[in-house]
């Protein structure tokens, strides 16, 4: 993993993404800082109750707070209400619809995307290669794996999966797994450019979805 910049201080712990327990923040360490504002990048593994306690405390001291919403459904969010924040930032109008009745004072800031970087690989130049990376839980891969099992009887291919959160339990011979954290963006592009098809593990869902992997 790339080293943090000097101005970065890691001060919270995620809830377990599978059980949604544990997690927390270095409350005393944070509260001693002299903030002009606090920005919360909110997602399903953040320790909601601890964050809310911090935000309310800072608000009483006159420190404004702003939340960037990454959750795909209102039910995932465990704040008492979003009006504890001075402003709510979302990626598009779907989030405003999703959060109706839970908060107001929305601002839309579209998800930032990197410029397209073309590769020079010819399709199937050394065999058909599929590729996925990220932290998605195993259940998000199931539809892909079941479909690929059927296609495997007609086509030769390999499916490379790189994850930082441990190996998946699938043991098909055509699946190649690596457990490691991808650091530099160039490393991700090299893996993408050496593949023919990039698969985004995501099962059918009613949640609002924005794929940061595509941006």
Coordinates of C-alpha atoms in Angstrom, one line a residue:
X1 CA 0.0 0.0 0.0
X2 CA 1.3 3.5 -0.9
X3 CA 2.5 5.5 2.1
X4 CA 0.3 8.3 3.3
X5 CA 1.2 12.0 2.7
X6 CA 2.4 13.9 5.7
X7 CA -0.9 15.7 6.1
X8 CA -2.9 12.4 6.4
X9 CA -3.8 11.1 9.9
X10 CA -5.7 7.8 10.0
X11 CA -8.2 8.2 12.8
X12 CA -11.1 5.7 12.3
X13 CA -11.7 2.0 11.9
X14 CA -14.3 0.5 9.5
X15 CA -17.2 -1.7 10.7
X16 CA -16.8 -5.3 9.4
X17 CA -18.5 -5.2 5.9
X18 CA -20.0 -8.7 6.5
X19 CA -21.3 -8.4 10.1
X20 CA -21.5 -4.6 10.3
X21 CA -20.0 -4.7 13.8
X22 CA -17.0 -3.2 15.5
X23 CA -15.4 -0.1 14.0
X24 CA -14.8 3.3 15.7
X25 CA -13.0 6.6 15.7
X26 CA -10.1 8.1 17.6
X27 CA -12.5 10.5 19.2
X28 CA -10.2 12.3 21.6
X29 CA -7.5 12.7 19.0
X30 CA -9.9 14.3 16.6
X31 CA -11.8 16.5 19.0
X32 CA -8.5 18.2 20.1
X33 CA -7.9 19.5 16.6
X34 CA -8.8 23.0 15.5
X35 CA -11.1 22.5 12.5
X36 CA -12.7 25.0 10.2
X37 CA -15.0 22.3 8.9
X38 CA -15.4 18.5 8.8
X39 CA -16.2 16.5 5.7
X40 CA -17.5 13.0 6.1
X41 CA -17.2 10.6 3.2
X42 CA -20.0 8.3 4.2
X43 CA -20.3 4.6 3.2
X44 CA -21.8 1.4 4.6
X45 CA -18.8 0.4 6.7
X46 CA -18.3 3.8 8.5
X47 CA -18.9 3.8 12.3
X48 CA -22.1 5.8 12.1
X49 CA -22.8 6.4 15.7
X50 CA -19.3 7.5 16.5
X51 CA -19.3 9.9 13.5
X52 CA -22.6 11.4 14.5
X53 CA -21.4 12.0 18.1
X54 CA -18.3 13.8 16.7
X55 CA -20.4 15.9 14.2
X56 CA -22.9 17.0 16.8
X57 CA -20.1 17.9 19.3
X58 CA -18.2 19.9 16.6
X59 CA -21.5 21.6 15.6
X60 CA -22.0 22.8 19.2
X61 CA -18.6 24.4 18.8
X62 CA -19.6 26.2 15.6
X63 CA -17.7 23.8 13.3
X64 CA -19.9 23.1 10.1
X65 CA -20.0 19.6 8.7
X66 CA -20.7 18.2 5.2
X67 CA -21.5 14.7 4.1
X68 CA -20.7 13.0 0.8
X69 CA -23.2 10.1 0.4
X70 CA -21.8 6.8 -1.1
X71 CA -24.5 4.5 0.3
X72 CA -26.9 3.0 -2.2
X73 CA -29.9 3.0 0.0
X74 CA -31.4 5.0 2.8
X75 CA -31.7 1.9 5.0
X76 CA -27.9 1.5 5.0
X77 CA -27.4 4.8 6.7
X78 CA -27.5 4.7 10.5
X79 CA -27.5 8.4 11.3
X80 CA -30.5 9.7 13.3
X81 CA -31.1 12.2 10.5
X82 CA -29.0 13.9 7.8
X83 CA -29.9 17.3 9.2
X84 CA -27.1 17.0 11.7
X85 CA -24.9 18.0 8.7
X86 CA -24.8 21.5 7.3
X87 CA -24.8 20.2 3.7
X88 CA -25.4 16.9 1.9
X89 CA -23.4 16.2 -1.3
X90 CA -24.7 13.6 -3.7
X91 CA -23.5 12.4 -7.2
X92 CA -26.8 12.9 -9.0
X93 CA -30.6 13.3 -8.6
X94 CA -31.2 9.6 -7.9
X95 CA -29.7 10.1 -4.5
X96 CA -32.0 13.0 -3.7
X97 CA -34.9 10.8 -4.5
X98 CA -33.5 8.0 -2.4
X99 CA -33.0 10.2 0.6
X100 CA -36.3 12.0 0.5
X101 CA -37.6 12.5 4.0
X102 CA -34.2 11.8 5.5
X103 CA -32.4 15.0 4.7
X104 CA -32.5 18.3 2.7
X105 CA -30.1 21.0 1.6
X106 CA -28.6 18.8 -1.2
X107 CA -25.8 19.8 -3.6
X108 CA -25.1 17.7 -6.6
X109 CA -21.4 17.2 -7.5
X110 CA -21.0 14.6 -10.3
X111 CA -18.6 11.7 -9.7
X112 CA -15.1 12.7 -11.0
X113 CA -13.8 10.6 -13.9
X114 CA -10.3 10.2 -15.1
X115 CA -9.5 10.7 -18.8
X116 CA -9.6 7.5 -20.9
X117 CA -6.2 6.0 -21.4
X118 CA -6.1 3.7 -24.4
X119 CA -4.1 0.4 -24.4
X120 CA -2.6 -1.3 -27.4
X121 CA -3.7 -4.9 -26.7
X122 CA -5.3 -6.8 -29.6
X123 CA -8.4 -8.7 -28.7
X124 CA -7.5 -12.2 -27.6
X125 CA -4.0 -11.8 -28.8
X126 CA -2.8 -14.5 -26.2
X127 CA -6.2 -16.0 -25.3
X128 CA -9.4 -14.6 -23.9
X129 CA -8.7 -12.9 -20.6
X130 CA -11.3 -11.6 -18.1
X131 CA -10.4 -9.5 -15.2
X132 CA -11.9 -8.0 -12.0
X133 CA -10.5 -6.1 -9.1
X134 CA -11.9 -4.4 -6.0
X135 CA -13.3 -5.1 -2.5
X136 CA -16.7 -6.5 -3.5
X137 CA -18.0 -9.3 -1.3
X138 CA -18.1 -12.8 -2.7
X139 CA -21.9 -12.7 -3.2
X140 CA -21.4 -10.1 -5.9
X141 CA -19.4 -12.5 -8.0
X142 CA -21.9 -15.4 -8.0
X143 CA -23.9 -14.5 -11.1
X144 CA -20.7 -14.0 -13.1
X145 CA -19.2 -17.3 -11.9
X146 CA -22.4 -19.3 -12.7
X147 CA -22.7 -17.8 -16.1
X148 CA -19.0 -18.3 -16.9
X149 CA -19.3 -22.0 -15.9
X150 CA -21.8 -22.4 -18.7
X151 CA -19.8 -20.5 -21.2
X152 CA -16.6 -22.5 -20.3
X153 CA -18.0 -25.5 -22.1
X154 CA -17.9 -23.6 -25.4
X155 CA -15.0 -21.1 -24.9
X156 CA -11.5 -21.1 -23.5
X157 CA -10.7 -18.2 -21.2
X158 CA -9.1 -17.3 -17.9
X159 CA -10.6 -15.0 -15.2
X160 CA -8.2 -13.1 -13.1
X161 CA -9.4 -11.6 -9.8
X162 CA -7.3 -9.3 -7.7
X163 CA -8.7 -8.5 -4.2
X164 CA -7.2 -7.0 -1.0
X165 CA -9.9 -8.5 1.2
X166 CA -8.9 -12.2 0.9
X167 CA -9.4 -14.9 -1.7
X168 CA -12.8 -16.0 -2.9
X169 CA -13.9 -19.6 -2.2
X170 CA -14.4 -20.5 -5.9
X171 CA -11.9 -23.1 -7.0
X172 CA -12.4 -23.4 -10.8
X173 CA -9.1 -24.0 -12.6
X174 CA -9.7 -21.1 -15.0
X175 CA -10.0 -18.6 -12.1
X176 CA -6.7 -17.0 -11.2
X177 CA -6.8 -15.2 -7.9
X178 CA -4.3 -12.8 -6.2
X179 CA -4.7 -11.2 -2.8
X180 CA -2.9 -7.9 -2.8
X181 CA -3.7 -4.2 -2.6
X182 CA -3.3 -2.3 -5.9
X183 CA -1.3 0.9 -5.2
X184 CA -0.6 3.2 -8.2
X185 CA -3.2 3.9 -10.8
X186 CA -0.7 2.8 -13.4
X187 CA -0.7 -0.7 -12.0
X188 CA -4.5 -0.9 -12.4
X189 CA -4.3 0.3 -16.0
X190 CA -1.6 -2.3 -16.8
X191 CA -3.9 -5.0 -15.5
X192 CA -6.8 -3.6 -17.4
X193 CA -4.8 -3.2 -20.6
X194 CA -3.6 -6.8 -20.4
X195 CA -7.2 -8.1 -20.3
X196 CA -9.9 -8.4 -22.9
X197 CA -13.0 -8.0 -20.8
X198 CA -13.4 -6.1 -17.5
X199 CA -16.1 -7.6 -15.3
X200 CA -17.7 -5.4 -12.6
X201 CA -19.0 -7.7 -9.8
X202 CA -22.5 -6.5 -9.0
X203 CA -25.6 -8.5 -8.5
X204 CA -29.1 -7.1 -9.4
X205 CA -30.1 -4.5 -6.9
X206 CA -32.7 -1.9 -6.2
X207 CA -30.0 0.4 -4.7
X208 CA -28.5 3.5 -6.3
X209 CA -25.2 2.4 -8.0
X210 CA -22.3 4.6 -9.2
X211 CA -19.3 2.5 -10.4
X212 CA -16.2 4.3 -9.3
X213 CA -14.2 1.6 -11.1
X214 CA -15.4 3.1 -14.4
X215 CA -14.2 6.6 -13.5

